[in-house]
Amino acid sequence: MKSHTEYLWFNTEKKLEFINITLELERALAKAQVKEGLALASAMHITAGVYINDAEDGLIADIEEWLERLAPFRADYRHHRTRETHGDAHLKNLLVGHQVLVPVTKGKLDLGPWQQVYYAEFDGARPKRVHQDHRRLGRSLTLFVRLLPRLAPQPVGTGGSPPLPPAADWRPHAIFPGPALSVDGVPAAA
Amino acid sequence: MKSHTEYLWFNTEKKLEFINITLELERALAKAQVKEGLALASAMHITAGVYINDAEDGLIADIEEWLERLAPFRADYRHHRTRETHGDAHLKNLLVGHQVLVPVTKGKLDLGPWQQVYYAEFDGARPKRVHQDHRRLGRSLTLFVRLLPRLAPQPVGTGGSPPLPPAADWRPHAIFPGPALSVDGVPAAA
Amino acid sequence: MKSHTEYLWFNTEKKLEFINITLELERALAKAQVKEGLALASAMHITAGVYINDAEDGLIADIEEWLERLAPFRADYRHHRTRETHGDAHLKNLLVGHQVLVPVTKGKLDLGPWQQVYYAEFDGARPKRVHQDHRRLGRSLTLFVRLLPRLAPQPVGTGGSPPLPPAADWRPHAIFPGPALSVDGVPAAA
């Protein structure tokens, strides 16, 4: 069995920042040379999140606004009696979650066609605490080599469901900075 | 070591739909013939959720209303500039989460007496995009065979805590479509 | 491969209660004698949560108030037609999540300097249902022994990021009941 762990550091310039880390997860996976397993991406901070969603700038702005609405900055959090000012960042962390597991199949991250992995910083760019700007993301890739023949994947529908449409039929997308993702192990057409 | 992966497709008829997938997870587990490990159920869409909660129709309606309150449909999401109309579904996905891990103990899903696994579709039944109605759920069951003798489970309480009440003492339940669940490996009485 | 599972029971005295279980996770890890792997802490109830955040009393009070604002107690949940009164506890569970995975590195929980694992009870102290006060937490520690030499962890930055500051440079903290945590495998100074 193989396991591979990497720690990432990020420099952030704004208080709220969303960083697409899908490509870095793929790089770590390539190093680990694992074919079947799980990749855990987990923030090591309590004022940051890790989530999977779309790489579309409008949506990211919507998410930012939504987080501010549900877990707003306020001066009067009790936590601020410790001289902190980021009570809202802790709540945003709880709302979005701080970790995701990505299945690894045939040596690839087994993501859906629009799934991208994001690191969300909720308390970045603190000029008075320069060192704390360098956020650490614990990306513990615990990846397992298959030792026994794997059972063939079998679709199990709730009725005679047709297969997924080919990738080309999916909606066009305004912004898609990440790498070409594969569907069912077949690389997406360029 | 054994790993087993299945992909599920769902046809949905409504925009919001909640599908109990506990039985299908159990079927996949039976195929995998694994005794100790973890089962990951993870949606491959960014407008769908996977969560664990109660199989009670009133509660599911409460959840639907609550999701609409915290992540409402709105016409003016920035994401809609891409000609999409489901900005709310992305936020509902972030709120509920898109994956759960279920421990596998003695060949059974090790769920609490009321825990059921749900696939929640937040953007279903789109008549103009027929192909996208067929939602794919990546249920990556990465299940591990125990190779060394397992340590006996030992209850560790925060004081001399009494054991769980027998299943019969739990509250009666209006709707419980799922399979009979076991408590601590002992199948629930029929 | 080694796997180790423990079930915990809790007695709670209030409806909402937050219990730091980091030390108990470390005790279980010590019993399992595992060096590299993953620890899953997962609530077996649908009215309880498990999350990772700060061990600071003011923040915990903020979290409690925030949960009540986003998922308030109400008399008129549809779920209450089953004669239950804890519809809000189900929603709080969905909001916070019911499980976390903690990476295990060099035999230690690989948590960030302020990360502590919490069990959050949202429906405790029900005097009419004494038995249900004894909450069970399924802490399935599925921990894997490294069989192949592990690749050395390599920091991968988004630019020449400096390393983390030493633990002593982190902000002072009002309340920190948990055990001394290690950063990168080096135990924190006493």
XYZ file of N, CA and C in Angstrom, chain A residues 18-22 51-63 111-119 170-178 181, chain B residues 44-48 78-80 82-87 89-91 93-94 98 123 126 132:
180
model
N -10.609 32.708 -3.414
C -10.976 31.365 -3.842
C -9.920 30.870 -4.827
N -9.245 29.798 -4.473
C -8.116 29.299 -5.271
C -8.439 27.896 -5.776
N -8.411 27.738 -7.091
C -8.672 26.427 -7.703
C -7.432 25.548 -7.530
N -7.548 24.468 -6.765
C -6.394 23.611 -6.488
C -6.474 22.263 -7.198
N -7.368 22.149 -8.172
C -7.544 20.862 -8.848
C -6.257 20.407 -9.523
N -13.860 23.067 -0.800
C -15.130 22.577 -1.321
C -14.970 22.228 -2.797
N -15.954 21.554 -3.335
C -15.983 21.223 -4.764
C -17.165 21.937 -5.389
N -16.897 22.736 -6.433
C -17.986 23.340 -7.186
C -17.420 23.863 -8.502
N -18.149 24.755 -9.119
C -17.865 25.191 -10.481
C -16.765 26.254 -10.518
N -15.963 26.253 -11.583
C -14.930 27.272 -11.789
C -15.499 28.353 -12.706
N -16.450 29.109 -12.165
C -17.092 30.151 -12.966
C -17.109 31.426 -12.126
N -16.524 32.486 -12.648
C -16.312 33.700 -11.852
C -17.601 34.295 -11.283
N -18.681 34.278 -12.093
C -19.946 34.814 -11.593
C -20.429 34.029 -10.388
N -20.347 32.710 -10.485
C -20.783 31.880 -9.368
C -19.926 32.129 -8.140
N -18.631 32.276 -8.333
C -17.747 32.507 -7.183
C -18.123 33.819 -6.486
N -18.466 34.839 -7.266
C -18.938 36.090 -6.658
C -20.270 35.872 -5.930
N -21.135 35.037 -6.523
C -22.399 34.704 -5.838
C -22.128 34.003 -4.512
N -21.169 33.075 -4.520
C -20.835 32.336 -3.291
C -20.325 33.303 -2.233
N -13.607 13.020 -10.896
C -14.538 14.135 -10.698
C -15.574 14.161 -11.811
N -16.752 14.720 -11.490
C -17.734 14.966 -12.526
C -17.237 16.045 -13.474
N -17.936 16.224 -14.614
C -17.413 17.124 -15.655
C -17.220 18.570 -15.206
N -17.950 19.021 -14.206
C -17.809 20.411 -13.784
C -17.231 20.551 -12.402
N -16.864 19.468 -11.796
C -16.361 19.544 -10.417
C -14.907 20.004 -10.382
N -14.661 21.066 -9.651
C -13.314 21.577 -9.422
C -13.130 21.754 -7.917
N -11.916 21.515 -7.443
C -11.640 21.591 -6.008
C -11.105 22.984 -5.670
N -11.711 23.616 -4.686
C -11.341 24.977 -4.298
C -10.860 25.061 -2.858
N -9.827 25.862 -2.668
C -9.421 26.315 -1.338
C -9.990 27.708 -1.164
N -22.375 18.798 -22.960
C -22.564 19.585 -21.761
C -22.541 21.057 -22.111
N -23.125 21.841 -21.219
C -23.287 23.257 -21.503
C -21.931 23.950 -21.713
N -21.868 24.928 -22.583
C -20.653 25.704 -22.725
C -20.398 26.469 -21.433
N -19.184 26.825 -21.209
C -18.828 27.366 -19.910
C -17.958 28.596 -20.092
N -18.319 29.630 -19.381
C -17.639 30.910 -19.561
C -16.160 30.844 -19.198
N -15.877 30.318 -18.027
C -14.511 30.330 -17.525
C -14.201 28.939 -17.021
N -13.146 28.369 -17.469
C -12.821 27.014 -17.052
C -11.315 26.871 -17.015
N -10.700 27.431 -15.973
C -9.246 27.466 -15.954
C -8.583 26.131 -15.670
N -9.320 25.193 -15.159
C -8.695 23.953 -14.717
C -8.272 23.085 -15.892
N -10.822 17.637 -17.814
C -11.169 16.536 -16.929
C -11.680 15.373 -17.744
N -21.459 13.483 -8.270
C -20.530 13.975 -9.281
C -21.040 15.254 -9.929
N -22.096 15.820 -9.360
C -22.656 17.066 -9.878
C -22.508 18.156 -8.831
N -22.479 19.390 -9.318
C -22.289 20.518 -8.415
C -23.609 21.212 -8.109
N -24.689 20.572 -8.513
C -26.018 21.066 -8.165
C -26.821 19.949 -7.491
N -26.125 19.073 -6.787
C -26.776 17.965 -6.084
C -26.034 17.730 -4.779
N -25.230 36.253 -10.397
C -24.255 36.564 -11.446
C -24.009 35.353 -12.353
N -24.106 34.176 -11.757
C -23.883 32.943 -12.523
C -24.839 32.836 -13.716
N -25.974 33.509 -13.627
C -26.974 33.401 -14.686
C -26.555 34.135 -15.953
N -24.167 33.364 -17.542
C -23.716 32.281 -18.436
C -24.923 31.576 -19.071
N -26.093 32.144 -18.939
C -27.364 31.602 -19.423
C -27.886 30.431 -18.592
N -27.244 30.191 -17.440
C -27.797 29.205 -16.521
C -28.903 29.841 -15.684
N -29.716 29.009 -15.049
C -30.785 29.526 -14.198
C -30.779 28.872 -12.813
N -29.710 28.145 -12.514
C -29.724 27.323 -11.293
C -28.672 27.748 -10.272
N -28.397 29.041 -10.199
C -27.451 29.519 -9.178
C -27.793 29.010 -7.789
N -29.071 26.237 -6.947
C -28.731 24.817 -6.770
C -27.267 24.649 -6.367
N -26.392 25.502 -6.876
C -24.981 25.460 -6.465
C -24.832 25.774 -4.975
N -25.615 26.764 -4.517
C -25.515 27.148 -3.106
C -26.124 26.072 -2.205
N -26.076 22.957 -2.813
C -25.033 21.923 -2.785
C -23.981 22.232 -1.721
N -23.537 23.497 -1.671
C -22.529 23.862 -0.669
C -23.074 23.747 0.753
N -21.765 17.318 -0.530
C -22.014 16.439 -1.675
C -21.516 15.021 -1.448
N -31.479 20.410 -9.095
C -31.634 21.009 -10.423
C -32.131 19.956 -11.413
N -35.165 19.106 -16.065
C -35.006 20.270 -16.930
C -35.443 19.880 -18.328
N -29.306 16.124 -19.524
C -28.798 16.436 -18.197
C -29.721 15.957 -17.084
